Amino acid sequence: MRQKNQVKLNSGTGAGGEAASAAAGETEASAVKASLERPAVAGPSMEAVVERENLKKALAQVKRNKGAAGVDGMTVGELSAYLKKHWLMIRTRLLEGTYTPQPVRRVEIPKASGGLRPLGIPTVLDRFVQQAVLQVLQADWDGTFAETNFGFRPGRSAHQAVERAQVYIASGHAVVVDIDLEKFFDRVNHDILMGLVARRVTDKRLLKLIRAFLNAGVLEGGLVSPTEEGTPQGGPLSPLLSNLMLDVLDTELEKRGHRFVRYADDCNIYVRSQKAGERVLAGIERFLEKRLKLKINKAKSAVAKPGVRKFLGFSFTGGSEPRRRIAPQAIARFKARVRELTQRTGGKSLAQIAKELSVYLIGWRGYFGFCQASSVLRVLDGWIRRRLRAVVWKQWKYGPARFVELRRRGVGRDLAAQTAGAPHGPWRLANSPALTVALPNSFFASLGLASVAAQRPA
């Protein structure tokens, strides 16, 4: 099935040249045969990369992505003017196969699961060239990838991957082989990867350019270190190249008849029993080491019930009709971030805190609202409002001022006096009847506070 898709894709990519003229007037079978005989013309080419419309699309995407400057200090805002002045020279180098990328700038960002994730930031110009190459390659390759590969592909999403996993679990495959690849993006073997690229690209200039991006080196601490393995995260091409590398794994899993879902280097295989899962994990571990020289992280990989593992931030309930729920680790990260945004000693007004917090809540809700456990979202909404009531109580500072504020907001004299003089801390009092009356849910709604629940509580 996937081979047929590849033939169809390749036969339609050549818009002109020898393949188009030779195929004119022939049958569909002859056209396919001609494209296979002339892959250098029909497949991805440097001419397609530097085609005007492709470049316009690439420039627009780089501007949308924004991002920091690379080792040369050029910003995204300066790219258009630079291209107007130097594009003819750059285009000539690309077509002649002499374009040389600059080293990437190494930065580290916090990982959601803890620790730091190294990123390599290419120069803005190199990002533009990579994006132009990506668009040509992705158009040619994407239709050949596995149907259960959902990562970094147009029209596919993490939600679709989670939904597919849910279907497998509901069908009785209630044991997951959760595979975590050890430092995948840092360990990709360049020779194996370029061998896979060369099966799909015959334009030597394009192959040389891709290899040059892989070997561009990393600037760190004032020194440039060579990159002999890995596809540094941060460049537009890295996700597509990682998909190509792991397509070998997808093909093997399909050949073995497994039910699996993959999103980037996060791969889950669904089987019917613990014993079968352990056998599959051992077999895939051997395959990855032998075929791709990749290692499984044994500490993070496991064979278990889906309910005790997380997949793209979600987990599942048990039973014959599993439901999507937010993984405990994701809830813990959510609460940690909300705590940062609702610090009681930050010197910010409540309105400012609510505004900044809402930006985060809307984004979080956009992803995790896909869960099927709305009660959890309502509980989190209540927890957030309690955090904010504690902030207000802290800002009111002293007993007399607190008493005045409570009375002003409709709290009875006795309850206001009792609460204002209570020895308890802000968190405990934030859940008291007095603060619930003084700072009702409608008050926070009037500040524009976003809700993570499907419907804002009354």
GROMACS .gro file of C-alpha atoms in nm:
model
  458
    1MET     CA    1   0.000   0.000   0.000
    2ARG     CA    2   0.272   0.245   0.098
    3GLN     CA    3   0.480   0.157  -0.211
    4LYS     CA    4   0.185   0.240  -0.434
    5ASN     CA    5   0.150   0.576  -0.261
    6GLN     CA    6   0.517   0.646  -0.320
    7VAL     CA    7   0.496   0.571  -0.692
    8LYS     CA    8   0.194   0.794  -0.724
    9LEU     CA    9   0.368   1.077  -0.543
   10ASN     CA   10   0.691   1.051  -0.739
   11SER     CA   11   0.514   1.031  -1.072
   12GLY     CA   12   0.334   1.356  -1.005
   13THR     CA   13   0.617   1.573  -0.879
   14GLY     CA   14   0.792   1.644  -1.207
   15ALA     CA   15   0.616   1.943  -1.364
   16GLY     CA   16   0.848   1.968  -1.663
   17GLY     CA   17   1.172   1.848  -1.822
   18GLU     CA   18   1.247   1.510  -1.978
   19ALA     CA   19   0.996   1.309  -1.773
   20ALA     CA   20   0.706   1.538  -1.863
   21SER     CA   21   0.784   1.541  -2.237
   22ALA     CA   22   0.849   1.167  -2.249
   23ALA     CA   23   0.528   1.090  -2.065
   24ALA     CA   24   0.308   1.313  -2.282
   25GLY     CA   25   0.051   1.110  -2.466
   26GLU     CA   26   0.148   0.781  -2.299
   27THR     CA   27  -0.071   0.565  -2.081
   28GLU     CA   28  -0.069   0.604  -1.701
   29ALA     CA   29   0.145   0.291  -1.668
   30SER     CA   30   0.401   0.430  -1.910
   31ALA     CA   31   0.410   0.760  -1.720
   32VAL     CA   32   0.480   0.579  -1.394
   33LYS     CA   33   0.754   0.375  -1.560
   34ALA     CA   34   0.909   0.689  -1.708
   35SER     CA   35   0.914   0.862  -1.369
   36LEU     CA   36   1.086   0.566  -1.209
   37GLU     CA   37   1.346   0.555  -1.484
   38ARG     CA   38   1.419   0.926  -1.437
   39PRO     CA   39   1.405   0.982  -1.059
   40ALA     CA   40   1.649   1.274  -1.077
   41VAL     CA   41   1.392   1.469  -1.283
   42ALA     CA   42   1.073   1.341  -1.124
   43GLY     CA   43   1.192   1.352  -0.765
   44PRO     CA   44   1.292   1.646  -0.543
   45SER     CA   45   1.542   1.879  -0.705
   46MET     CA   46   1.729   2.197  -0.621
   47GLU     CA   47   1.539   2.373  -0.899
   48ALA     CA   48   1.217   2.302  -0.709
   49VAL     CA   49   1.373   2.438  -0.390
   50VAL     CA   50   1.463   2.776  -0.546
   51GLU     CA   51   1.133   2.806  -0.736
   52ARG     CA   52   0.977   3.148  -0.668
   53GLU     CA   53   0.649   3.036  -0.508
   54ASN     CA   54   0.828   2.785  -0.287
   55LEU     CA   55   1.062   3.060  -0.164
   56LYS     CA   56   0.776   3.301  -0.094
   57LYS     CA   57   0.603   3.034   0.112
   58ALA     CA   58   0.926   2.954   0.299
   59LEU     CA   59   0.991   3.319   0.383
   60ALA     CA   60   0.637   3.365   0.514
   61GLN     CA   61   0.673   3.055   0.734
   62VAL     CA   62   1.007   3.165   0.880
   63LYS     CA   63   0.851   3.502   0.967
   64ARG     CA   64   0.554   3.330   1.132
   65ASN     CA   65   0.783   3.106   1.334
   66LYS     CA   66   0.986   3.407   1.453
   67GLY     CA   67   1.258   3.268   1.678
   68ALA     CA   68   1.596   3.392   1.799
   69ALA     CA   69   1.896   3.491   1.591
   70GLY     CA   70   2.169   3.242   1.507
   71VAL     CA   71   2.547   3.277   1.534
   72ASP     CA   72   2.554   3.573   1.292
   73GLY     CA   73   2.309   3.780   1.496
   74MET     CA   74   2.068   3.839   1.206
   75THR     CA   75   1.704   3.863   1.318
   76VAL     CA   76   1.395   3.745   1.134
   77GLY     CA   77   1.301   4.108   1.073
   78GLU     CA   78   1.627   4.166   0.885
   79LEU     CA   79   1.596   3.862   0.658
   80SER     CA   80   1.387   4.016   0.376
   81ALA     CA   81   1.626   4.306   0.324
   82TYR     CA   82   1.923   4.068   0.328
   83LEU     CA   83   1.763   3.844   0.066
   84LYS     CA   84   1.689   4.139  -0.164
   85LYS     CA   85   2.054   4.226  -0.162
   86HIS     CA   86   2.215   3.883  -0.170
   87TRP     CA   87   1.960   3.637  -0.314
   88LEU     CA   88   2.116   3.603  -0.660
   89MET     CA   89   2.446   3.496  -0.504
   90ILE     CA   90   2.273   3.256  -0.263
   91ARG     CA   91   2.064   3.106  -0.544
   92THR     CA   92   2.375   3.050  -0.755
   93ARG     CA   93   2.547   2.870  -0.470
   94LEU     CA   94   2.245   2.648  -0.411
   95LEU     CA   95   2.219   2.555  -0.780
   96GLU     CA   96   2.593   2.494  -0.804
   97GLY     CA   97   2.595   2.286  -0.486
   98THR     CA   98   2.838   2.517  -0.304
   99TYR     CA   99   2.610   2.664  -0.035
  100THR     CA  100   2.765   2.620   0.311
  101PRO     CA  101   2.546   2.648   0.624
  102GLN     CA  102   2.682   2.819   0.933
  103PRO     CA  103   2.710   2.641   1.270
  104VAL     CA  104   2.402   2.638   1.491
  105ARG     CA  105   2.387   2.825   1.820
  106ARG     CA  106   2.340   2.591   2.116
  107VAL     CA  107   2.078   2.682   2.375
  108GLU     CA  108   1.905   2.476   2.640
  109ILE     CA  109   1.538   2.499   2.735
  110PRO     CA  110   1.356   2.331   3.024
  111LYS     CA  111   1.188   1.999   2.939
  112ALA     CA  112   0.829   1.945   3.048
  113SER     CA  113   0.937   1.630   3.230
  114GLY     CA  114   1.231   1.803   3.399
  115GLY     CA  115   1.590   1.864   3.298
  116LEU     CA  116   1.709   2.059   2.996
  117ARG     CA  117   1.660   1.998   2.626
  118PRO     CA  118   1.944   2.112   2.395
  119LEU     CA  119   1.838   2.308   2.088
  120GLY     CA  120   2.046   2.412   1.792
  121ILE     CA  121   1.937   2.746   1.648
  122PRO     CA  122   2.043   2.787   1.284
  123THR     CA  123   2.094   3.133   1.140
  124VAL     CA  124   1.781   3.295   1.000
  125LEU     CA  125   1.915   3.248   0.645
  126ASP     CA  126   1.981   2.879   0.705
  127ARG     CA  127   1.632   2.842   0.852
  128PHE     CA  128   1.492   2.997   0.534
  129VAL     CA  129   1.687   2.757   0.312
  130GLN     CA  130   1.593   2.459   0.531
  131GLN     CA  131   1.227   2.559   0.515
  132ALA     CA  132   1.242   2.578   0.135
  133VAL     CA  133   1.402   2.231   0.123
  134LEU     CA  134   1.151   2.097   0.377
  135GLN     CA  135   0.852   2.203   0.168
  136VAL     CA  136   0.981   2.023  -0.140
  137LEU     CA  137   1.079   1.705   0.045
  138GLN     CA  138   0.765   1.690   0.257
  139ALA     CA  139   0.540   1.717  -0.047
  140ASP     CA  140   0.722   1.421  -0.200
  141TRP     CA  141   0.763   1.203   0.111
  142ASP     CA  142   0.465   1.259   0.336
  143GLY     CA  143   0.222   1.034   0.148
  144THR     CA  144   0.463   0.742   0.183
  145PHE     CA  145   0.478   0.750   0.563
  146ALA     CA  146   0.281   0.515   0.786
  147GLU     CA  147  -0.084   0.597   0.844
  148THR     CA  148  -0.028   0.571   1.221
  149ASN     CA  149   0.256   0.825   1.222
  150PHE     CA  150   0.101   1.148   1.349
  151GLY     CA  151   0.401   1.365   1.436
  152PHE     CA  152   0.515   1.672   1.239
  153ARG     CA  153   0.289   1.598   0.945
  154PRO     CA  154   0.044   1.833   0.770
  155GLY     CA  155  -0.314   1.772   0.877
  156ARG     CA  156  -0.216   1.542   1.164
  157SER     CA  157  -0.206   1.610   1.535
  158ALA     CA  158  -0.129   1.472   1.879
  159HIS     CA  159  -0.503   1.451   1.948
  160GLN     CA  160  -0.547   1.216   1.652
  161ALA     CA  161  -0.264   0.999   1.786
  162VAL     CA  162  -0.426   0.979   2.130
  163GLU     CA  163  -0.762   0.898   1.974
  164ARG     CA  164  -0.610   0.616   1.768
  165ALA     CA  165  -0.450   0.472   2.081
  166GLN     CA  166  -0.789   0.482   2.248
  167VAL     CA  167  -0.941   0.281   1.962
  168TYR     CA  168  -0.676   0.012   1.997
  169ILE     CA  169  -0.732  -0.014   2.372
  170ALA     CA  170  -1.109  -0.039   2.325
  171SER     CA  171  -1.057  -0.322   2.074
  172GLY     CA  172  -0.904  -0.540   2.346
  173HIS     CA  173  -0.537  -0.450   2.307
  174ALA     CA  174  -0.520  -0.330   2.665
  175VAL     CA  175  -0.146  -0.362   2.724
  176VAL     CA  176   0.092  -0.096   2.592
  177VAL     CA  177   0.455  -0.134   2.493
  178ASP     CA  178   0.569   0.221   2.568
  179ILE     CA  179   0.897   0.284   2.387
  180ASP     CA  180   1.122   0.574   2.480
  181LEU     CA  181   1.426   0.621   2.257
  182GLU     CA  182   1.738   0.733   2.439
  183LYS     CA  183   1.836   1.084   2.329
  184PHE     CA  184   1.696   1.013   1.984
  185PHE     CA  185   1.756   1.354   1.824
  186ASP     CA  186   2.115   1.354   1.952
  187ARG     CA  187   2.195   0.998   1.844
  188VAL     CA  188   2.072   0.974   1.485
  189ASN     CA  189   2.342   0.812   1.273
  190HIS     CA  190   2.421   1.041   0.979
  191ASP     CA  191   2.531   0.765   0.742
  192ILE     CA  192   2.214   0.563   0.797
  193LEU     CA  193   1.999   0.874   0.764
  194MET     CA  194   2.170   0.991   0.444
  195GLY     CA  195   2.134   0.641   0.301
  196LEU     CA  196   1.759   0.669   0.356
  197VAL     CA  197   1.752   1.016   0.201
  198ALA     CA  198   1.949   0.893  -0.102
  199ARG     CA  199   1.679   0.633  -0.171
  200ARG     CA  200   1.434   0.917  -0.228
  201VAL     CA  201   1.656   1.199  -0.358
  202THR     CA  202   1.899   1.161  -0.646
  203ASP     CA  203   1.988   1.528  -0.694
  204LYS     CA  204   2.347   1.533  -0.566
  205ARG     CA  205   2.330   1.904  -0.483
  206LEU     CA  206   2.033   1.843  -0.255
  207LEU     CA  207   2.200   1.546  -0.090
  208LYS     CA  208   2.515   1.750  -0.032
  209LEU     CA  209   2.312   2.036   0.119
  210ILE     CA  210   2.125   1.807   0.359
  211ARG     CA  211   2.450   1.647   0.469
  212ALA     CA  212   2.598   1.996   0.518
  213PHE     CA  213   2.311   2.094   0.748
  214LEU     CA  214   2.368   1.778   0.953
  215ASN     CA  215   2.742   1.847   0.979
  216ALA     CA  216   2.723   2.225   1.028
  217GLY     CA  217   2.861   2.206   1.381
  218VAL     CA  218   2.754   2.369   1.707
  219LEU     CA  219   2.879   2.697   1.854
  220GLU     CA  220   2.896   2.670   2.231
  221GLY     CA  221   3.118   2.864   2.470
  222GLY     CA  222   3.286   3.043   2.182
  223LEU     CA  223   3.401   2.719   2.018
  224VAL     CA  224   3.255   2.532   1.720
  225SER     CA  225   3.222   2.157   1.775
  226PRO     CA  226   3.158   1.920   1.484
  227THR     CA  227   2.827   1.733   1.473
  228GLU     CA  228   2.899   1.375   1.378
  229GLU     CA  229   2.557   1.239   1.477
  230GLY     CA  230   2.210   1.367   1.557
  231THR     CA  231   1.961   1.605   1.401
  232PRO     CA  232   1.968   1.910   1.630
  233GLN     CA  233   1.620   2.020   1.732
  234GLY     CA  234   1.558   2.380   1.631
  235GLY     CA  235   1.588   2.365   1.252
  236PRO     CA  236   1.287   2.318   1.020
  237LEU     CA  237   1.435   2.004   0.859
  238SER     CA  238   1.492   1.808   1.180
  239PRO     CA  239   1.134   1.681   1.228
  240LEU     CA  240   1.106   1.554   0.870
  241LEU     CA  241   1.444   1.379   0.884
  242SER     CA  242   1.349   1.217   1.215
  243ASN     CA  243   1.027   1.094   1.055
  244LEU     CA  244   1.226   0.946   0.769
  245MET     CA  245   1.458   0.768   1.011
  246LEU     CA  246   1.176   0.624   1.221
  247ASP     CA  247   0.974   0.530   0.914
  248VAL     CA  248   1.205   0.227   0.910
  249LEU     CA  249   1.063   0.133   1.251
  250ASP     CA  250   0.707   0.196   1.130
  251THR     CA  251   0.763  -0.031   0.830
  252GLU     CA  252   0.892  -0.309   1.054
  253LEU     CA  253   0.597  -0.275   1.292
  254GLU     CA  254   0.355  -0.290   1.000
  255LYS     CA  255   0.534  -0.597   0.865
  256ARG     CA  256   0.492  -0.769   1.201
  257GLY     CA  257   0.122  -0.682   1.209
  258HIS     CA  258   0.138  -0.466   1.521
  259ARG     CA  259  -0.112  -0.201   1.623
  260PHE     CA  260   0.093   0.107   1.701
  261VAL     CA  261   0.085   0.483   1.718
  262ARG     CA  262   0.387   0.706   1.679
  263TYR     CA  263   0.429   1.078   1.736
  264ALA     CA  264   0.790   1.188   1.672
  265ASP     CA  265   1.008   0.961   1.890
  266ASP     CA  266   0.716   0.867   2.117
  267CYS     CA  267   0.598   0.521   2.005
  268ASN     CA  268   0.329   0.305   2.167
  269ILE     CA  269   0.251  -0.050   2.055
  270TYR     CA  270  -0.074  -0.210   2.176
  271VAL     CA  271  -0.097  -0.584   2.245
  272ARG     CA  272  -0.332  -0.820   2.430
  273SER     CA  273  -0.112  -0.951   2.710
  274GLN     CA  274   0.184  -0.866   2.929
  275LYS     CA  275   0.379  -1.163   2.797
  276ALA     CA  276   0.324  -1.058   2.436
  277GLY     CA  277   0.428  -0.704   2.523
  278GLU     CA  278   0.755  -0.813   2.681
  279ARG     CA  279   0.832  -1.025   2.376
  280VAL     CA  280   0.757  -0.732   2.143
  281LEU     CA  281   0.971  -0.490   2.346
  282ALA     CA  282   1.271  -0.726   2.336
  283GLY     CA  283   1.231  -0.778   1.961
  284ILE     CA  284   1.199  -0.409   1.880
  285GLU     CA  285   1.497  -0.327   2.100
  286ARG     CA  286   1.712  -0.568   1.898
  287PHE     CA  287   1.578  -0.430   1.570
  288LEU     CA  288   1.648  -0.067   1.659
  289GLU     CA  289   2.004  -0.135   1.770
  290LYS     CA  290   2.088  -0.349   1.470
  291ARG     CA  291   1.910  -0.157   1.193
  292LEU     CA  292   1.920   0.206   1.310
  293LYS     CA  293   2.187   0.201   1.585
  294LEU     CA  294   1.935   0.350   1.827
  295LYS     CA  295   1.891   0.252   2.190
  296ILE     CA  296   1.580   0.220   2.400
  297ASN     CA  297   1.582   0.403   2.731
  298LYS     CA  298   1.509   0.108   2.960
  299ALA     CA  299   1.435   0.330   3.258
  300LYS     CA  300   1.157   0.512   3.073
  301SER     CA  301   1.024   0.229   2.854
  302ALA     CA  302   0.781  -0.028   2.991
  303VAL     CA  303   0.512  -0.286   2.923
  304ALA     CA  304   0.206  -0.195   3.129
  305LYS     CA  305  -0.162  -0.110   3.137
  306PRO     CA  306  -0.230   0.216   2.947
  307GLY     CA  307  -0.382   0.366   3.260
  308VAL     CA  308  -0.048   0.377   3.437
  309ARG     CA  309   0.146   0.519   3.142
  310LYS     CA  310   0.119   0.856   2.973
  311PHE     CA  311   0.101   0.922   2.601
  312LEU     CA  312   0.138   1.280   2.480
  313GLY     CA  313   0.017   1.409   2.816
  314PHE     CA  314  -0.286   1.180   2.835
  315SER     CA  315  -0.372   0.854   3.003
  316PHE     CA  316  -0.676   0.626   2.985
  317THR     CA  317  -0.931   0.479   3.220
  318GLY     CA  318  -0.977   0.100   3.234
  319GLY     CA  319  -1.268  -0.109   3.114
  320SER     CA  320  -1.413  -0.194   2.776
  321GLU     CA  321  -1.483   0.173   2.700
  322PRO     CA  322  -1.163   0.358   2.794
  323ARG     CA  323  -1.187   0.733   2.836
  324ARG     CA  324  -0.917   0.991   2.784
  325ARG     CA  325  -0.792   1.156   3.100
  326ILE     CA  326  -0.510   1.397   3.175
  327ALA     CA  327  -0.198   1.216   3.291
  328PRO     CA  328  -0.101   1.291   3.654
  329GLN     CA  329   0.238   1.423   3.541
  330ALA     CA  330   0.065   1.677   3.316
  331ILE     CA  331  -0.157   1.795   3.600
  332ALA     CA  332   0.148   1.831   3.826
  333ARG     CA  333   0.324   2.045   3.564
  334PHE     CA  334   0.007   2.252   3.520
  335LYS     CA  335  -0.015   2.324   3.892
  336ALA     CA  336   0.353   2.412   3.912
  337ARG     CA  337   0.311   2.667   3.634
  338VAL     CA  338  -0.004   2.816   3.787
  339ARG     CA  339   0.180   2.853   4.118
  340GLU     CA  340   0.452   3.049   3.939
  341LEU     CA  341   0.193   3.279   3.781
  342THR     CA  342   0.001   3.334   4.106
  343GLN     CA  343   0.284   3.407   4.348
  344ARG     CA  344   0.167   3.613   4.643
  345THR     CA  345   0.485   3.818   4.661
  346GLY     CA  346   0.523   3.919   4.295
  347GLY     CA  347   0.402   4.277   4.342
  348LYS     CA  348   0.147   4.247   4.059
  349SER     CA  349  -0.215   4.355   4.073
  350LEU     CA  350  -0.486   4.091   4.066
  351ALA     CA  351  -0.601   4.212   3.723
  352GLN     CA  352  -0.249   4.173   3.584
  353ILE     CA  353  -0.212   3.827   3.734
  354ALA     CA  354  -0.548   3.720   3.590
  355LYS     CA  355  -0.451   3.849   3.246
  356GLU     CA  356  -0.117   3.667   3.232
  357LEU     CA  357  -0.266   3.354   3.384
  358SER     CA  358  -0.548   3.348   3.128
  359VAL     CA  359  -0.303   3.337   2.838
  360TYR     CA  360  -0.158   3.017   2.981
  361LEU     CA  361  -0.497   2.868   3.071
  362ILE     CA  362  -0.639   2.922   2.723
  363GLY     CA  363  -0.343   2.747   2.560
  364TRP     CA  364  -0.351   2.462   2.812
  365ARG     CA  365  -0.725   2.421   2.772
  366GLY     CA  366  -0.683   2.413   2.392
  367TYR     CA  367  -0.476   2.097   2.427
  368PHE     CA  368  -0.591   1.920   2.743
  369GLY     CA  369  -0.956   2.009   2.697
  370PHE     CA  370  -0.950   1.705   2.468
  371CYS     CA  371  -0.977   1.489   2.779
  372GLN     CA  372  -1.304   1.315   2.867
  373ALA     CA  373  -1.287   1.389   3.240
  374SER     CA  374  -1.460   1.726   3.274
  375SER     CA  375  -1.485   1.690   3.652
  376VAL     CA  376  -1.106   1.719   3.674
  377LEU     CA  377  -1.119   2.047   3.482
  378ARG     CA  378  -1.385   2.184   3.715
  379VAL     CA  379  -1.174   2.089   4.017
  380LEU     CA  380  -0.876   2.268   3.864
  381ASP     CA  381  -1.088   2.578   3.803
  382GLY     CA  382  -1.184   2.581   4.170
  383TRP     CA  383  -0.823   2.532   4.274
  384ILE     CA  384  -0.713   2.827   4.057
  385ARG     CA  385  -0.974   3.058   4.209
  386ARG     CA  386  -0.864   2.954   4.556
  387ARG     CA  387  -0.508   3.045   4.461
  388LEU     CA  388  -0.626   3.389   4.353
  389ARG     CA  389  -0.831   3.443   4.670
  390ALA     CA  390  -0.514   3.369   4.866
  391VAL     CA  391  -0.332   3.632   4.657
  392VAL     CA  392  -0.599   3.892   4.738
  393TRP     CA  393  -0.594   3.806   5.108
  394LYS     CA  394  -0.220   3.854   5.112
  395GLN     CA  395  -0.253   4.189   4.932
  396TRP     CA  396  -0.503   4.317   5.189
  397LYS     CA  397  -0.218   4.269   5.441
  398TYR     CA  398  -0.358   4.349   5.787
  399GLY     CA  399  -0.664   4.274   5.997
  400PRO     CA  400  -0.831   4.619   5.989
  401ALA     CA  401  -0.791   4.652   5.611
  402ARG     CA  402  -0.915   4.297   5.560
  403PHE     CA  403  -1.220   4.364   5.778
  404VAL     CA  404  -1.304   4.677   5.574
  405GLU     CA  405  -1.265   4.493   5.243
  406LEU     CA  406  -1.482   4.203   5.357
  407ARG     CA  407  -1.756   4.434   5.480
  408ARG     CA  408  -1.739   4.638   5.160
  409ARG     CA  409  -1.793   4.321   4.961
  410GLY     CA  410  -2.105   4.212   5.145
  411VAL     CA  411  -1.972   3.992   5.427
  412GLY     CA  412  -2.160   4.018   5.757
  413ARG     CA  413  -1.995   4.206   6.045
  414ASP     CA  414  -1.942   3.905   6.271
  415LEU     CA  415  -1.809   3.679   5.996
  416ALA     CA  416  -1.585   3.958   5.865
  417ALA     CA  417  -1.440   4.023   6.210
  418GLN     CA  418  -1.389   3.654   6.280
  419THR     CA  419  -1.213   3.598   5.945
  420ALA     CA  420  -1.002   3.914   5.957
  421GLY     CA  421  -0.871   3.817   6.300
  422ALA     CA  422  -0.814   3.450   6.224
  423PRO     CA  423  -0.458   3.324   6.280
  424HIS     CA  424  -0.464   3.095   5.976
  425GLY     CA  425  -0.261   3.148   5.658
  426PRO     CA  426  -0.385   3.277   5.319
  427TRP     CA  427  -0.430   2.932   5.162
  428ARG     CA  428  -0.659   2.805   5.437
  429LEU     CA  429  -0.861   3.127   5.456
  430ALA     CA  430  -0.895   3.136   5.077
  431ASN     CA  431  -1.143   2.853   5.116
  432SER     CA  432  -1.340   3.021   5.396
  433PRO     CA  433  -1.708   3.124   5.362
  434ALA     CA  434  -1.615   3.492   5.399
  435LEU     CA  435  -1.378   3.499   5.101
  436THR     CA  436  -1.616   3.291   4.891
  437VAL     CA  437  -1.881   3.559   4.950
  438ALA     CA  438  -1.641   3.853   4.907
  439LEU     CA  439  -1.471   3.710   4.595
  440PRO     CA  440  -1.732   3.497   4.416
  441ASN     CA  441  -1.670   3.321   4.086
  442SER     CA  442  -1.845   3.607   3.905
  443PHE     CA  443  -1.580   3.847   4.037
  444PHE     CA  444  -1.302   3.651   3.868
  445ALA     CA  445  -1.511   3.625   3.552
  446SER     CA  446  -1.537   4.006   3.551
  447LEU     CA  447  -1.156   4.019   3.548
  448GLY     CA  448  -1.155   3.808   3.231
  449LEU     CA  449  -1.011   3.502   3.403
  450ALA     CA  450  -1.020   3.210   3.160
  451SER     CA  451  -1.169   2.876   3.257
  452VAL     CA  452  -1.015   2.538   3.184
  453ALA     CA  453  -1.352   2.365   3.225
  454ALA     CA  454  -1.593   2.324   2.935
  455GLN     CA  455  -1.833   2.568   3.096
  456ARG     CA  456  -1.754   2.842   3.341
  457PRO     CA  457  -1.898   2.753   3.681
  458ALA     CA  458  -2.172   2.980   3.812
   0.00000   0.00000   0.00000
